[in-house]
């Protein structure tokens, strides 16, 4: 019996959803999730087209050694070291999504954080969406994917990652996360919408100010934290 069957199925479904939500073209994205009890992650295999992907092809990787521990003959996503670095540093994170969704990637390529301009942003993100510093030559030339994880950790260390479940990697693209794979994909969808809206709003008024802080906090806190009251109580995170 495969004790990771359920985890693989959840990760498979979340990967397929990246495609159906229109967040990725070709194979430019991946979803992983962690089983903290067994200290393993499940992640998309490298380079398999989405229309051919099957749940049993999801790769299980050891959190500590980074080695695939259940051999199905497939290599994990090349971005696996980035995912592992985030799981090792942030115990709150249960699943991670990486895409090259167009508008979030535009901000990443510009090496700019996404400012909070309205309540759509504030409902999910309590701060601007941070952008990492550019990586130096050594970081790019050796252990590139691991170092991508390290610059993300460097940028968001000391914050609660669930209060802003997204980051932009400069010159590259977005990573989002959540408690579950569904939650992490939903945050990737919201991030893309927020990124598009911010660009359009800046086109209308290039000098637009951020949403007032009181309104930002009001919207974030009514959905998150101890005083949340939006939606049904079982769906609040
Ligand atoms: Zn990428």
PDB file of N, CA, C and O and ligand atoms in Angstrom, residues 79 98 100 172, ligand 1:
ATOM      1  N   UNK A  79      12.793  22.622  -9.843  1.00  0.00           N
ATOM      2  CA  UNK A  79      12.651  23.644  -8.799  1.00  0.00           C
ATOM      3  C   UNK A  79      12.541  23.051  -7.390  1.00  0.00           C
ATOM      4  O   UNK A  79      12.336  23.791  -6.422  1.00  0.00           O
ATOM      5  N   UNK A  98       4.593  27.323  -7.906  1.00  0.00           N
ATOM      6  CA  UNK A  98       5.421  28.226  -8.720  1.00  0.00           C
ATOM      7  C   UNK A  98       4.818  28.280 -10.113  1.00  0.00           C
ATOM      8  O   UNK A  98       4.487  27.253 -10.686  1.00  0.00           O
ATOM      9  N   UNK A 100       4.719  30.940 -13.955  1.00  0.00           N
ATOM     10  CA  UNK A 100       5.189  32.132 -14.661  1.00  0.00           C
ATOM     11  C   UNK A 100       3.960  32.874 -15.179  1.00  0.00           C
ATOM     12  O   UNK A 100       3.933  33.337 -16.328  1.00  0.00           O
ATOM     13  N   UNK A 172      12.444  36.708 -12.509  1.00  0.00           N
ATOM     14  CA  UNK A 172      11.982  35.331 -12.695  1.00  0.00           C
ATOM     15  C   UNK A 172      10.455  35.242 -12.646  1.00  0.00           C
ATOM     16  O   UNK A 172       9.802  35.401 -13.678  1.00  0.00           O
TER      17      UNK A 172
HETATM   18 ZN1  LIG B   1      10.388  29.390 -12.902  1.00  0.00          ZN
END
